[in-house]
Short mmCIF file of C-alpha atoms in Angstrom, two decimals:
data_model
loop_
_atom_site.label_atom_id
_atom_site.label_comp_id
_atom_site.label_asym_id
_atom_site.label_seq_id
_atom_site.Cartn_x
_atom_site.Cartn_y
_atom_site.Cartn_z
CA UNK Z 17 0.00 0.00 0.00
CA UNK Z 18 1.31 3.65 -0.70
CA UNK Z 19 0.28 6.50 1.74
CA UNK Z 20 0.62 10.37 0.45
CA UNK Z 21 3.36 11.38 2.13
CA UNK Z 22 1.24 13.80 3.79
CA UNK Z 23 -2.46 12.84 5.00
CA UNK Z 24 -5.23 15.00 5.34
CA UNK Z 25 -8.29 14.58 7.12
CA UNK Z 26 -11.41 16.22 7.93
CA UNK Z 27 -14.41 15.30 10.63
CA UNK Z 28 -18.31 16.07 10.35
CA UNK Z 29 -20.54 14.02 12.97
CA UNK Z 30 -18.62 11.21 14.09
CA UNK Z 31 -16.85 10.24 10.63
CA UNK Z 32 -13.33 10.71 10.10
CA UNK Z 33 -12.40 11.34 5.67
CA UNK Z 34 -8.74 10.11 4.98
CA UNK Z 35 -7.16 10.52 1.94
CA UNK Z 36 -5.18 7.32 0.94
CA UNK Z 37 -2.96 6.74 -2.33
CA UNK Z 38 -4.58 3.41 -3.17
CA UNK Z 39 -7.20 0.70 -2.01
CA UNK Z 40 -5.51 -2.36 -0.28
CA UNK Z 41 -6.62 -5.62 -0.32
CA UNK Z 42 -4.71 -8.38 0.85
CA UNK Z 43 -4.87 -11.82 3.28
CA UNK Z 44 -8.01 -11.42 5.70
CA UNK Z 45 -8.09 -7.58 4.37
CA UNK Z 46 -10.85 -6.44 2.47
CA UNK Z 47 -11.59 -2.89 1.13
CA UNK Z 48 -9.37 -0.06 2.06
CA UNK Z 49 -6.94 -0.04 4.89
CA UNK Z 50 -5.48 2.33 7.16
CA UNK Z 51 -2.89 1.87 9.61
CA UNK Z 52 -3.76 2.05 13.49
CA UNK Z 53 -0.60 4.30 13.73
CA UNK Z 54 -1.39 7.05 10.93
CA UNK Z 55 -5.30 6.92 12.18
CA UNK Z 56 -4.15 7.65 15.75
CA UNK Z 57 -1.93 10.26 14.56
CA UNK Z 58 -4.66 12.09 12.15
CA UNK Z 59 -6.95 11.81 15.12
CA UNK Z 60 -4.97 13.35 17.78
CA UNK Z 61 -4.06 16.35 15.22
CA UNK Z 62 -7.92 17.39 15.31
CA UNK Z 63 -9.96 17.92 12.78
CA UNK Z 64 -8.31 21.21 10.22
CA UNK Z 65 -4.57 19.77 11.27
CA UNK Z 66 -1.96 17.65 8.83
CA UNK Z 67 -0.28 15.08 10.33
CA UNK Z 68 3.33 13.73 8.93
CA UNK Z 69 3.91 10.36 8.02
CA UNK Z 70 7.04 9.06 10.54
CA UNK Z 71 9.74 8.79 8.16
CA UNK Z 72 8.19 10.34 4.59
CA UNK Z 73 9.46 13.16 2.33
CA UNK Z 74 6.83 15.47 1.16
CA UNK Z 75 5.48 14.51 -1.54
CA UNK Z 76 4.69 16.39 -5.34
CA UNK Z 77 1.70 14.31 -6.04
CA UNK Z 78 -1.39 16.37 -6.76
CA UNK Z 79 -4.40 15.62 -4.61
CA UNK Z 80 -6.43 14.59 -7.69
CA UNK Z 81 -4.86 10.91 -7.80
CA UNK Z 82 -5.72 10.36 -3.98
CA UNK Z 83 -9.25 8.56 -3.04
CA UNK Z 84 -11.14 9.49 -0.18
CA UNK Z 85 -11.94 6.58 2.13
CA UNK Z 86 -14.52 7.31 5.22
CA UNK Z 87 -14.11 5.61 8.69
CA UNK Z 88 -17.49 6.28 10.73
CA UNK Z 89 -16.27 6.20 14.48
CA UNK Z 90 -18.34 5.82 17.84
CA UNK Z 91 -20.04 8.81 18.55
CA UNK Z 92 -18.20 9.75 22.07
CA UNK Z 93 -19.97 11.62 24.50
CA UNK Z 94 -18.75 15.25 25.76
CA UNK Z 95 -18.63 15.22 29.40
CA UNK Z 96 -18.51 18.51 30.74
CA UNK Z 97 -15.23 18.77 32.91
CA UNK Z 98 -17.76 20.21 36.11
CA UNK Z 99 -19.65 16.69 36.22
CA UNK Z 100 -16.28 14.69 35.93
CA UNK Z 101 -15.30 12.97 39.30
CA UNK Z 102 -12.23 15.24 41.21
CA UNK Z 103 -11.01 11.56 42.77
CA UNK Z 104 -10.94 8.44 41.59
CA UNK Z 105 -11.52 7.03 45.28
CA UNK Z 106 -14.72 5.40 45.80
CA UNK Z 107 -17.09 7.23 47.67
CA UNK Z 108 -18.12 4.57 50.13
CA UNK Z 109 -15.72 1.78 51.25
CA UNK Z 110 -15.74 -1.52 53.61
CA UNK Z 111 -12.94 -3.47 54.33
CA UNK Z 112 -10.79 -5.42 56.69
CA UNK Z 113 -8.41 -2.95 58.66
CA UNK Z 114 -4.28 -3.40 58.61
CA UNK Z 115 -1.91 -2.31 60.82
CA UNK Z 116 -1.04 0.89 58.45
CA UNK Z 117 -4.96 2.00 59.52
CA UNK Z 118 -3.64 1.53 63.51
CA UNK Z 119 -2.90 5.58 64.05
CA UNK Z 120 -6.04 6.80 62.11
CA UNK Z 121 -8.07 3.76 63.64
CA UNK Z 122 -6.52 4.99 67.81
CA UNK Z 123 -7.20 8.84 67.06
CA UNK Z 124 -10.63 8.04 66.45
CA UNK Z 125 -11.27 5.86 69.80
CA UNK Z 126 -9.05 8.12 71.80
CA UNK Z 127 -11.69 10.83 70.84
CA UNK Z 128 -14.32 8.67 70.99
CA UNK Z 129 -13.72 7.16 74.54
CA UNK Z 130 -11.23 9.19 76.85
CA UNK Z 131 -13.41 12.42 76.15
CA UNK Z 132 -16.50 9.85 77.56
CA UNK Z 133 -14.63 7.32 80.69
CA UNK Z 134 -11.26 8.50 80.66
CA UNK Z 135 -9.58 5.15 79.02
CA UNK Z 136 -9.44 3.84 75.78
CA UNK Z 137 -10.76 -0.33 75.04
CA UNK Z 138 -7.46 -1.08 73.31
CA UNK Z 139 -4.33 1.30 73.00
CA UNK Z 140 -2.04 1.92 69.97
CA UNK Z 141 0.22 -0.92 70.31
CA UNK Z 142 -3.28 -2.85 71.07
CA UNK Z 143 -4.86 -2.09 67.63
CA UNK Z 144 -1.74 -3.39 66.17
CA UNK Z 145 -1.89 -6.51 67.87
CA UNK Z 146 -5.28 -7.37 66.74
CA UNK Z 147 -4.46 -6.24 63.77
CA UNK Z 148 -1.86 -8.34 62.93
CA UNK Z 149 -2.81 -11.26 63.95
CA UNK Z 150 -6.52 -11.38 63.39
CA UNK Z 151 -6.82 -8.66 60.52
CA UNK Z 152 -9.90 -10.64 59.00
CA UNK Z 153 -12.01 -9.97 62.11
CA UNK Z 154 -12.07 -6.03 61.81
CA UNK Z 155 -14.01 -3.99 59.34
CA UNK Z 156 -13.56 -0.48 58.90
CA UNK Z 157 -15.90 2.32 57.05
CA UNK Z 158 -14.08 4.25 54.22
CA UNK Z 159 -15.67 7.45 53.17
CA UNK Z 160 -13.60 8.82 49.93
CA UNK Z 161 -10.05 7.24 51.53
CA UNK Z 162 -10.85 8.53 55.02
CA UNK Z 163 -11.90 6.23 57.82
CA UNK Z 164 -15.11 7.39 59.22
CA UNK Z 165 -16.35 4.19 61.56
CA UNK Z 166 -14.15 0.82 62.38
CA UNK Z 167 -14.85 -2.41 64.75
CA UNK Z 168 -12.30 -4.84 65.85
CA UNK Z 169 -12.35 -8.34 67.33
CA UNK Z 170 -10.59 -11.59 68.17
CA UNK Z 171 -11.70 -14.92 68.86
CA UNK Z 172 -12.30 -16.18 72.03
CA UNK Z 173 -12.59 -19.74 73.23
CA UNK Z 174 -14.95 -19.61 76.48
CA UNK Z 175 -18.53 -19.47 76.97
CA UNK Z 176 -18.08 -16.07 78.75
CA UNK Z 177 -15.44 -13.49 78.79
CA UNK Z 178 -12.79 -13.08 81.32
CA UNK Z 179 -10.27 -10.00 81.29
CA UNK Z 180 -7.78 -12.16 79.44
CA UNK Z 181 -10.24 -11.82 76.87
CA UNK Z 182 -9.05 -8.10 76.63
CA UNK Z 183 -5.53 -8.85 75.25
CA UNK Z 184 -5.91 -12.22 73.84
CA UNK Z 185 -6.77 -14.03 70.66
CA UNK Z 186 -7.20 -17.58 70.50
CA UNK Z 187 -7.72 -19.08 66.82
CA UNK Z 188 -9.00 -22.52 67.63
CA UNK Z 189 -11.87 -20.60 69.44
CA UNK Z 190 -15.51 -19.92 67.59
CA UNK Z 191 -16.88 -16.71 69.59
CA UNK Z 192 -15.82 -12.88 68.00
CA UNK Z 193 -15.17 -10.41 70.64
CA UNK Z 194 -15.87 -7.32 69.42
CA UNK Z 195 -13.26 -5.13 71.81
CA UNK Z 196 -14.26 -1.81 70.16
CA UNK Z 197 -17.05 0.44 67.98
CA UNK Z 198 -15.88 3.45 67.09
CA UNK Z 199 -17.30 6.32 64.48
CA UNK Z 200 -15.28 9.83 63.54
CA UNK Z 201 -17.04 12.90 65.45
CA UNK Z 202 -17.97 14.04 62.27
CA UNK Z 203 -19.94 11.22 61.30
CA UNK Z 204 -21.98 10.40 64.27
CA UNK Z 205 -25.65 10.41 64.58
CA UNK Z 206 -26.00 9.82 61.05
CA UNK Z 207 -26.81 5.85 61.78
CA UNK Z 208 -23.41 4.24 60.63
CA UNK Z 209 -22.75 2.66 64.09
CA UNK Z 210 -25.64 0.17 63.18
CA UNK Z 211 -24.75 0.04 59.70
CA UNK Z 212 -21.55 -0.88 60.53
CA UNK Z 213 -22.45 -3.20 63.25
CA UNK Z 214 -24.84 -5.42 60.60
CA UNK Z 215 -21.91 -5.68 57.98
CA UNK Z 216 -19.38 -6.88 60.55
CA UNK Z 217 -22.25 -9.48 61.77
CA UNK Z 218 -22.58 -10.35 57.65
CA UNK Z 219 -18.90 -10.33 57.40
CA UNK Z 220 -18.41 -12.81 60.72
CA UNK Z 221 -21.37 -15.33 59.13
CA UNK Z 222 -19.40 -15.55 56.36
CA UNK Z 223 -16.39 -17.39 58.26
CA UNK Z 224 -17.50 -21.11 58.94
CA UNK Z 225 -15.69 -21.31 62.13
CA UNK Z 226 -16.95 -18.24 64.21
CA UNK Z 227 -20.47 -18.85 65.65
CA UNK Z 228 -21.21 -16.22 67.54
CA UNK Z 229 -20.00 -12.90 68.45
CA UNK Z 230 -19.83 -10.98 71.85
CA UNK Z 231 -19.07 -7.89 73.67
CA UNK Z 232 -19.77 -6.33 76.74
CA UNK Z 233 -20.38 -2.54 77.15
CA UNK Z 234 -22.12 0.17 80.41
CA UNK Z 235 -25.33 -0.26 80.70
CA UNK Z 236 -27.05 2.89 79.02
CA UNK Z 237 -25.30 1.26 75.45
CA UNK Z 238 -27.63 -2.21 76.24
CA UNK Z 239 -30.61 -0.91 73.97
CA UNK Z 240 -28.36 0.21 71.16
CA UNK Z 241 -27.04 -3.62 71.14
CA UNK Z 242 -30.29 -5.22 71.94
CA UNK Z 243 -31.71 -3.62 68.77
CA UNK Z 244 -29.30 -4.91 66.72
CA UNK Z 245 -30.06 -8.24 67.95
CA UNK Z 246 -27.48 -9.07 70.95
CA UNK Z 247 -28.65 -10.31 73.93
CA UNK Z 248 -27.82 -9.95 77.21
CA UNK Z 249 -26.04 -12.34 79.33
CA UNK Z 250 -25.87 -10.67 82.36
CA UNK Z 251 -23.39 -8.67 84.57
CA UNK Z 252 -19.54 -9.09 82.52
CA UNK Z 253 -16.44 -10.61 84.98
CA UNK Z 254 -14.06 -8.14 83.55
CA UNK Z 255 -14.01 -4.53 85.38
CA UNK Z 256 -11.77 -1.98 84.06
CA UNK Z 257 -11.34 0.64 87.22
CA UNK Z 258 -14.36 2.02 88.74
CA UNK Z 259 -16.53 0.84 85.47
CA UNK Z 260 -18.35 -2.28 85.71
CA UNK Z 261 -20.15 -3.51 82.26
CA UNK Z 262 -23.12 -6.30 80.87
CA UNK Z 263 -22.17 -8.53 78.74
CA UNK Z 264 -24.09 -9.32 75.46
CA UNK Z 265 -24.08 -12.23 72.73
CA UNK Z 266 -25.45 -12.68 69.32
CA UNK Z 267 -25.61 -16.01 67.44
CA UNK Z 268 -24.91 -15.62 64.28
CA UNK Z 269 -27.49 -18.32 62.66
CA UNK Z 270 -30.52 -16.67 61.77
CA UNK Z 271 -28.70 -12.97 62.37
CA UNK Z 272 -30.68 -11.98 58.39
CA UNK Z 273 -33.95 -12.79 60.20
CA UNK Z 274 -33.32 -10.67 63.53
CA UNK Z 275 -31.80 -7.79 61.32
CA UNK Z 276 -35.18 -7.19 58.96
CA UNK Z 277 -37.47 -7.48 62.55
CA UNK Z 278 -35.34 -5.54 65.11
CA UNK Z 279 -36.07 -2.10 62.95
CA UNK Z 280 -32.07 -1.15 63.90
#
């Protein structure tokens, strides 16, 4: 096939005119061709620019002996550059924490719970830890890259928890403690702690060894928990200074059921 040594092309609607030397047909070619390269090139010079043939001399020969061959492209839509996304992040985000997410994950509690009782459920080197070991069994709420609401857990391996249950994890065990709720001052009383709380359930039913999950927390919290389909237990063995707490499980068979009647 011979090109012009310079191409010229013009656009109306959607369909691009190129000026080619000759018709080429050839193996599993029929009609006229045009190279991906010199179409890319023609296209990117818009539609009243010449674009130069890598490599060719200008050429003498008079436009007359060229034939026009039309491409009819995809009709692109114009998106104006105001309704274009500024981020590529994705607006709303779940997923198991890491230990990178420890700092963000402790500035949120430390607001959350000194401001409240004066100590913290788990400290920095705490949430790394847990997160560490038994990344799988935290969940954290991403809004645009930022973490807005997080729980995390371990497994425990007794009917009831004991205050070794505060700093341990035992694998072989089928109960999730769920040591800490948190959501970002910002994003409170907008309903994401229950939100949150029914994904990690989801998330922990999905995990054919864990059973049931647990927690304990003060006694104005038991409604919030009840609601969301935890029961309580009674009074929790674990103190932590002058605050005592109730202890509350949820089995996690039939959690679907409790979530579309408890109206959380």
């Amino acid at each position: 096939m011979l090109l012009s040594d310079t191409c010229s092309s013009s656009t109306q609607s959607g369909v691009l005119i190129v000026l080619l030397s000759e018709p080429v047909d050839g193996p599993g070619v029929t009609g006229p061709y045009f190279p991906s390269w010199c179409w890319e090139s023609l296209w990117a010079a818009g539609t009243t620019a010449e674009a130069e043939v890598p490599g060719a001399r200008m050429s003498t020969q008079g436009s007359h002996h060229l034939k026009p061959v039309t491409l009819c492209l995809a009709p692109q839509s114009v998106v104006s550059p105001s309704c274009q996304r500024r981020h590529t992040l994705p607006a709303s985000e779940f997923r198991c924490l890491t230990p990178e997410d420890a700092v963000g994950v402790f500035e949120i509690e430390r607001e959350a719970f000194i401001s409240v009782s004066g100590v913290c459920p788990l400290y920095l080197d705490d949430i790394r830890h847990f997160l560490t070991l038994c990344p799988e069994l935290s969940l954290g709420w991403f809004e645009e890259g930022r973490l807005v609401a997080f729980i995390i857990g371990s497994l425990w391996d007794e009917e009831r928890l004991t205050q070794e249950s505060l700093t341990l994890h035992r694998p072989g065990g089928h109960t999730a403690h769920l040591h800490v709720l948190a959501v970002h001052r910002a994003s409170r009383q907008q309903g994401k702690g229950p939100v949150l709380l029914w994904r990690y359930l989801h998330h922990l039913g999905s995990q054919p060894t864990v059973r049931r999950a647990a927690l304990m927390c003060e006694e104005a919290l038991v409604p919030f928990y009840q609601r969301c389909g935890f029961l309580s237990v009674g009074p929790c063995a674990v103190a932590v200074g002058p605050l005592t707490f109730t202890e509350l499980q949820c089995s996690l068979r039939d959690q679907a059921s409790r979530r579309r009647n408890s109206g959380c």
